[in-house]
mmCIF file of C-alpha atoms in Angstrom:
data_model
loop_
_atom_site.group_PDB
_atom_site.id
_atom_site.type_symbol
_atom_site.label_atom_id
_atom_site.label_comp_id
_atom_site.label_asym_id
_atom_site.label_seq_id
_atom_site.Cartn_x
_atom_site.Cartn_y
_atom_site.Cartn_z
ATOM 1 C CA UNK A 711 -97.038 13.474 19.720
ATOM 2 C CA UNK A 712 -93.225 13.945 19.106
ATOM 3 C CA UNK A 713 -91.220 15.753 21.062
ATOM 4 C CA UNK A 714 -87.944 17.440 20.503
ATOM 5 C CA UNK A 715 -85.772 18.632 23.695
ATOM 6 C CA UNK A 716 -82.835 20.780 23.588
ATOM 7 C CA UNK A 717 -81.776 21.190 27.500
ATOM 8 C CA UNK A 718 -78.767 23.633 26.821
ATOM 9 C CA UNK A 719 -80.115 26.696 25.594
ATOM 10 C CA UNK A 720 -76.312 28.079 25.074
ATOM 11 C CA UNK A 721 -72.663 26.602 25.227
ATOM 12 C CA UNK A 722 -69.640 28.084 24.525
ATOM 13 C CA UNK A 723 -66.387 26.873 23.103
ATOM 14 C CA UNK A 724 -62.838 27.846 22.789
ATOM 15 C CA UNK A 725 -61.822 27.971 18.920
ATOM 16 C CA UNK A 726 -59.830 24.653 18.047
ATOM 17 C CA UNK A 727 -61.815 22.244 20.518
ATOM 18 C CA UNK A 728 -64.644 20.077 20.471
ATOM 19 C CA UNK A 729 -67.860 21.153 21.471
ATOM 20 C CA UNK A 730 -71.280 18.217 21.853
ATOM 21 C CA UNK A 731 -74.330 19.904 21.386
ATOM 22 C CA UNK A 732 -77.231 17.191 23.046
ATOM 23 C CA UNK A 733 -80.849 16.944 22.032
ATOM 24 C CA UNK A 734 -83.207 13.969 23.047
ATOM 25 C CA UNK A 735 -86.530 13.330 21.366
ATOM 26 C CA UNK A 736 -89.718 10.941 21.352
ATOM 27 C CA UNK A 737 -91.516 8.969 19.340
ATOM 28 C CA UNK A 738 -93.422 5.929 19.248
ATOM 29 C CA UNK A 739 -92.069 5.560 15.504
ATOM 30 C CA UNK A 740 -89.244 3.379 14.480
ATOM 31 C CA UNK A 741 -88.332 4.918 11.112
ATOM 32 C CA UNK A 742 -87.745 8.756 10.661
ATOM 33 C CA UNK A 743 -85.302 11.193 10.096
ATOM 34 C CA UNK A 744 -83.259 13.205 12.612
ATOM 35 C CA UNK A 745 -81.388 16.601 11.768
ATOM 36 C CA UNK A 746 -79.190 19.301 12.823
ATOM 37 C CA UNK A 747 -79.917 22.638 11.749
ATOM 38 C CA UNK A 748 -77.275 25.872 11.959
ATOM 39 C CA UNK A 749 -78.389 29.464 11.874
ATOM 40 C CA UNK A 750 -75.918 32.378 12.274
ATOM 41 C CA UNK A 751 -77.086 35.291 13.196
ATOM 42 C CA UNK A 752 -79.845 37.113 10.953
ATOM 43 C CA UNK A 753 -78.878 34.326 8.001
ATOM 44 C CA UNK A 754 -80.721 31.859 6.776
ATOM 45 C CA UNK A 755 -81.318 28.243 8.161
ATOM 46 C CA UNK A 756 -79.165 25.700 6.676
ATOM 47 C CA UNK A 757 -78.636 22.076 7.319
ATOM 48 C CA UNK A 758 -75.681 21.048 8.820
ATOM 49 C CA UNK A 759 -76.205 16.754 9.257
ATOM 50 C CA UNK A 760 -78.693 14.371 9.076
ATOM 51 C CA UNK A 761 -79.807 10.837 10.317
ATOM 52 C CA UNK A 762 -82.063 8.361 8.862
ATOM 53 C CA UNK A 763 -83.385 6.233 12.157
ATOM 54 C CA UNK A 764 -82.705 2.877 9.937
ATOM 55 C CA UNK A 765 -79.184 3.926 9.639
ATOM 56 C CA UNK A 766 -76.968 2.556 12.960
ATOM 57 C CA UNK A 767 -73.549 4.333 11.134
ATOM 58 C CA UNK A 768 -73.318 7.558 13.042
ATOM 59 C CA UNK A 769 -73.670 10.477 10.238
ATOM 60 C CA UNK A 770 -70.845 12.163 9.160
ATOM 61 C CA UNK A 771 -70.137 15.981 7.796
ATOM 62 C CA UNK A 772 -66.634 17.014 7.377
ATOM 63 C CA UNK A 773 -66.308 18.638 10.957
ATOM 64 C CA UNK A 774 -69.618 17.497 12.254
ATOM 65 C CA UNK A 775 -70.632 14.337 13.644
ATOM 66 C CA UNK A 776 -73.193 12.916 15.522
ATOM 67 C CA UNK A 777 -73.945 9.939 18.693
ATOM 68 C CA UNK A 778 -77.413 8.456 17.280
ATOM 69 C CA UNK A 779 -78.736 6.234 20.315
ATOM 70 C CA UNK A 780 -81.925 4.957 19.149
ATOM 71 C CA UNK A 781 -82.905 3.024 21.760
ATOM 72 C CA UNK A 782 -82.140 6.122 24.070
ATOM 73 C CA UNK A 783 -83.361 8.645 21.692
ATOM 74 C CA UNK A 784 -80.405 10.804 21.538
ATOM 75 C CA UNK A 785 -79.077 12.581 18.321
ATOM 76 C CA UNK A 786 -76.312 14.447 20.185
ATOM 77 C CA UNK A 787 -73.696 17.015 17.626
ATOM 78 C CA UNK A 788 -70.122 16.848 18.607
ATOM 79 C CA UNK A 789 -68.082 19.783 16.424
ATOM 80 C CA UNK A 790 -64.813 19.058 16.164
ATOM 81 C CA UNK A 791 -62.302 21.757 15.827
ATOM 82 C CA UNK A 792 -64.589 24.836 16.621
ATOM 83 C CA UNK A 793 -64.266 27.579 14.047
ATOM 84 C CA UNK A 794 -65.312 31.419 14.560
ATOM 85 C CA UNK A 795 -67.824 30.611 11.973
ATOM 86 C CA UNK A 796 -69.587 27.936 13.318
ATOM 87 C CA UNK A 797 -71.223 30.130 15.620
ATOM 88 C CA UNK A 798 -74.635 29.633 15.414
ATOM 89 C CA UNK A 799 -77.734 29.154 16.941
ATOM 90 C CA UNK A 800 -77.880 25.066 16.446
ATOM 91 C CA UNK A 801 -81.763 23.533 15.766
ATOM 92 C CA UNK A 802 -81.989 20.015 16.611
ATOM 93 C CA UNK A 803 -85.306 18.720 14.133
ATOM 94 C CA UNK A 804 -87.527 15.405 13.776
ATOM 95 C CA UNK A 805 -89.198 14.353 10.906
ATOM 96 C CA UNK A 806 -91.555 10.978 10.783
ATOM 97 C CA UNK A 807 -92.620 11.475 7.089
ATOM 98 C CA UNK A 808 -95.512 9.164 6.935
ATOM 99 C CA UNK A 809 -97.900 11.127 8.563
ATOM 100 C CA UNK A 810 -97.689 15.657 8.394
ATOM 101 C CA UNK A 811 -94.781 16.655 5.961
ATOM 102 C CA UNK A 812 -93.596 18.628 8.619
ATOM 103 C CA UNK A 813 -90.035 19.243 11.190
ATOM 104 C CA UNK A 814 -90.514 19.072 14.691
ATOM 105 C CA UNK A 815 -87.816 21.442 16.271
ATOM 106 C CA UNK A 816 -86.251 21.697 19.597
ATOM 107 C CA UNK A 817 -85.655 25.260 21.394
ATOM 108 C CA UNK A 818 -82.047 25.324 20.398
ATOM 109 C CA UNK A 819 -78.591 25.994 21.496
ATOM 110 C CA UNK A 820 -76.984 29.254 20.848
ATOM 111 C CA UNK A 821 -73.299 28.396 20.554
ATOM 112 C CA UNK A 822 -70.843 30.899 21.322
ATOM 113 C CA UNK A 823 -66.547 30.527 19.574
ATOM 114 C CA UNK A 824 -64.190 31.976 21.925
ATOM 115 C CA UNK A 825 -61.233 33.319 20.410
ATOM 116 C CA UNK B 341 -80.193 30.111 -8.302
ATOM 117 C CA UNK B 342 -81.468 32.748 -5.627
ATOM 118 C CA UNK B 343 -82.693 31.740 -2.306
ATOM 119 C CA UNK B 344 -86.223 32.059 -0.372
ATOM 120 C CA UNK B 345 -86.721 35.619 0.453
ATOM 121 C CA UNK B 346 -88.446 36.737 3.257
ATOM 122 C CA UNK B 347 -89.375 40.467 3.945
ATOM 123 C CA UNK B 348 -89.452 42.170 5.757
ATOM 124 C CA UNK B 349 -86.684 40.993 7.861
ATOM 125 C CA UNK B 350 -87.968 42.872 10.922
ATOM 126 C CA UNK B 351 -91.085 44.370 11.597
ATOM 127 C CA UNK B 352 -92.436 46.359 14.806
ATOM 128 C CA UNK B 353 -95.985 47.128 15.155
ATOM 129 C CA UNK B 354 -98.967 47.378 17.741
ATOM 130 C CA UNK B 355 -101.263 44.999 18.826
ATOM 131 C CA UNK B 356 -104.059 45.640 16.552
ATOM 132 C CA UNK B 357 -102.474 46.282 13.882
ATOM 133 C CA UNK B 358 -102.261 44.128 10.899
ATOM 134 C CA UNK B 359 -98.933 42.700 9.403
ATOM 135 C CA UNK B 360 -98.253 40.904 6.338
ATOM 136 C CA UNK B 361 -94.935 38.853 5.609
ATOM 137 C CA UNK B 362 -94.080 37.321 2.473
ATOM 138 C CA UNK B 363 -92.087 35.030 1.017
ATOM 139 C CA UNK B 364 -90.541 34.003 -2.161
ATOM 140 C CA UNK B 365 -89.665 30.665 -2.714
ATOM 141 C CA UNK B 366 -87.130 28.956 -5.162
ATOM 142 C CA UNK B 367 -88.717 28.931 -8.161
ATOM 143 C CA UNK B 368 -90.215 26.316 -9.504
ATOM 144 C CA UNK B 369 -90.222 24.786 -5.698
ATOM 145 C CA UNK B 370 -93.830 23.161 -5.806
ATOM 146 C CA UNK B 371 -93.683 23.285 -1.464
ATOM 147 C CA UNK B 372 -93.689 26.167 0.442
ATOM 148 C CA UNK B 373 -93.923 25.589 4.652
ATOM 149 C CA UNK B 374 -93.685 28.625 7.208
ATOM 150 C CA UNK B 375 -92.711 28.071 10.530
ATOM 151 C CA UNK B 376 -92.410 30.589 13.559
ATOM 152 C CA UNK B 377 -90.441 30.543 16.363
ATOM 153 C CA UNK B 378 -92.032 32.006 19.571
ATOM 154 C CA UNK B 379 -90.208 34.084 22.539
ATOM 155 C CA UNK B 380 -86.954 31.693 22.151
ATOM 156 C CA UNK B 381 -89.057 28.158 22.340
ATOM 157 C CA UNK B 382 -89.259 25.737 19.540
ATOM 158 C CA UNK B 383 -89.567 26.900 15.742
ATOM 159 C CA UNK B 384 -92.962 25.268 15.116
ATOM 160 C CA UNK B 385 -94.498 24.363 11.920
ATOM 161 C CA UNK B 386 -97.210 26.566 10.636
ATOM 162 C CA UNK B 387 -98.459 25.172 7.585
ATOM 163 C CA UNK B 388 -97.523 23.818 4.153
ATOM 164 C CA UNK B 389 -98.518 24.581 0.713
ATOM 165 C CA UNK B 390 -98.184 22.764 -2.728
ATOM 166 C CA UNK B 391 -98.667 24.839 -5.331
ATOM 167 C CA UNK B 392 -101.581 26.890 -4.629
ATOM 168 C CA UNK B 393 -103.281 24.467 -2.409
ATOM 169 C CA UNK B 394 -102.914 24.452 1.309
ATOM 170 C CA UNK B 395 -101.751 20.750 2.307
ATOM 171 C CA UNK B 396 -101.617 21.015 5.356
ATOM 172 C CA UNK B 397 -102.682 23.947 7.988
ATOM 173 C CA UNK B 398 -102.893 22.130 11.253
ATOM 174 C CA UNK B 399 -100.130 24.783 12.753
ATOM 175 C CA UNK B 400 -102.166 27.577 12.488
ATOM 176 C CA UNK B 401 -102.397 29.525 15.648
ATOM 177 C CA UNK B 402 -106.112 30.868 15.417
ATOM 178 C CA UNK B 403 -107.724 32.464 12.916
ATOM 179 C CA UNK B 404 -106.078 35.853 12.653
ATOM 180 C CA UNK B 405 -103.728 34.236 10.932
ATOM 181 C CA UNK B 406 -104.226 33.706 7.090
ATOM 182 C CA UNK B 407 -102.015 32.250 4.405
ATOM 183 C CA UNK B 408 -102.253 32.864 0.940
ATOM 184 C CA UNK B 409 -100.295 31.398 -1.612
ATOM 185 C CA UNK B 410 -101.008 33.234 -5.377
ATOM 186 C CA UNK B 411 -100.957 31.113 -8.246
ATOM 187 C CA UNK B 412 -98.158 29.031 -6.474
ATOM 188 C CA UNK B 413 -95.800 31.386 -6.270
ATOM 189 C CA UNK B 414 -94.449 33.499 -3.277
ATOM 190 C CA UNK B 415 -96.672 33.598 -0.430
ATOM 191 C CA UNK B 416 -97.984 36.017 2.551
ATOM 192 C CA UNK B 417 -99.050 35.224 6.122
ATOM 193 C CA UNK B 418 -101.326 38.089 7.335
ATOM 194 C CA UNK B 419 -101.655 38.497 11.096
ATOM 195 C CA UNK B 420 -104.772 40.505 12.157
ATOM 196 C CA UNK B 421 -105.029 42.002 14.415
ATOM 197 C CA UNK B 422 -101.620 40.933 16.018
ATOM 198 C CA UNK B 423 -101.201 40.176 19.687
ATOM 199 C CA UNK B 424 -98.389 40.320 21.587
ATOM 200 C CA UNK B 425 -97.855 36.757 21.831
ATOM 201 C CA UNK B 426 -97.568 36.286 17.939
ATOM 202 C CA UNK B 427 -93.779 38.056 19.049
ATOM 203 C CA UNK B 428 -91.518 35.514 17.067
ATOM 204 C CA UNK B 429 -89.543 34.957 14.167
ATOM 205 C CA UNK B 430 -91.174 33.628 11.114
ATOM 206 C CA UNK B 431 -89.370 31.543 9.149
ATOM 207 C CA UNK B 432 -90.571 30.314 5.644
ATOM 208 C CA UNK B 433 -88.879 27.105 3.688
ATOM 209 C CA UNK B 434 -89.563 25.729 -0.106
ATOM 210 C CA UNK B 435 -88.523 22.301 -1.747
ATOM 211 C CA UNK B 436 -89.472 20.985 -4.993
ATOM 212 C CA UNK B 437 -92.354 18.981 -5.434
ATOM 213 C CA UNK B 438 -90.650 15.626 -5.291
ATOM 214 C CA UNK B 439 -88.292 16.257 -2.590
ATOM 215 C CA UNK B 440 -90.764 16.995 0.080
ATOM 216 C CA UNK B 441 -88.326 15.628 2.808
ATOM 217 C CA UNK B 442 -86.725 18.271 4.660
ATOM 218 C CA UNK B 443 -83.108 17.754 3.312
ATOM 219 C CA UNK B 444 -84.671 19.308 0.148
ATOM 220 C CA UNK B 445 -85.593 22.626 2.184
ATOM 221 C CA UNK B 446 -84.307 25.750 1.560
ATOM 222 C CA UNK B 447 -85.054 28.350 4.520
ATOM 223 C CA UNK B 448 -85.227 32.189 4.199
ATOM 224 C CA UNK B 449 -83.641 34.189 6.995
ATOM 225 C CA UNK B 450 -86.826 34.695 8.747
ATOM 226 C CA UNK B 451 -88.986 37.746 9.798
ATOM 227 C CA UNK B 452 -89.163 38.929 12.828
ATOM 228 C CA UNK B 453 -92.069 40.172 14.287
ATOM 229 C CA UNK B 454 -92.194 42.339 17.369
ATOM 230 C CA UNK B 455 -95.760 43.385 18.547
ATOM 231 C CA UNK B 456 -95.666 46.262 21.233
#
């Protein structure tokens, strides 16, 4: 079964820096989707980046990038010049799409701005 | 176009009791998935409707849980008689019918659920 893991349950950054938020997964799959998911506090879920596994270009957002290592299976988040508003609890996700039309989450990372 | 709506946002009851959330989807958003999030784990996947029809219900807990979606519009998950391990926040999603993959979700802002 896949497997999402999320081994920093919170980080904290100073406003203006650059924060990596890490997430590992497995799979015995060799073409799915990876994403990262942001939700502030009491608001709704809303996707911040995603990854298609076929894809060796990291993905790009604006701010937000990510370090896909396949072979590793790492989908770390690196946010670049930390806003107040970026903090979030952060949901790294899995999705095969052959099989269950479903997201596999990890436990997240509640990320803290410091002022 | 409005968003999925979940209420209640927060709801604290006994174990025993019986709970019902609901959600309202997009409209015209053929998929409808609720997830739950347990006691600060994973958010794991519940089950997934199109239209009416339940696709896919392999999340399901046990059977005090039941999921009803009328005439493919909003939907309720009924807990009965809650426990206090179904403590979580319940999070429901919609896409439209073609864009099942999950960059066409939409997520409510959850419900949380506190059983005392």
């Amino acid at each position: 079964a896949q497997t999402v893991t999320q081994s920093q349950p919170e980080m904290s950054v100073q406003e203006a820096e650059t924060v990596t938020l890490s997430c590992t997964y497995d799979t015995s799959e060799s073409d799915y989707y990876l994403f990262w998911y942001k939700q502030p506090p009491s608001r709704q879920m809303i996707l911040v980046i995603r990854q298609e596994a076929y894809k060796q270009q990291n993905a790009t957002e604006n701010r937000f990038s990510v370090n896909f290592q396949k072979a590793a299976k790492s989908f770390s988040l690196k946010i670049s010049d930390s806003q107040l508003g970026d903090a979030a609890m952060y949901f790294c996700a899995y999705y095969w799409g052959q099989g269950a039309q479903k997201l596999v989450f990890g436990q997240g990372t509640r990320l803290t701005i410091n002022p | 176009e409005a968003g999925v709506t979940q209420f209640p946002s927060h709801s604290v009851i006994e174990k025993g009791q019986t709970v019902t959330l609901r959600c309202d989807p997009i409209s015209g958003h053929d998929n409808l998935y609720w997830y739950r999030r347990v006691m600060g784990k994973e958010i794991k996947f519940l089950l997934h409707f199109v239209k009416e029809s339940k696709q896919d219900e392999s999340g399901m807990p046990n059977n005090r849980f039941l999921a009803e979606r009328t005439g493919g519009t909003y939907s309720t998950l009924k807990v009965q008689p809650a426990e206090l391990e179904d403590s979580g926040v319940y999070f429901c999603a919609s896409s439209p019918r073609v864009r099942q993959e999950p960059y066409g979700y939409t997520f409510g802002s959850g419900t949380r659920l506190t059983v005392v």
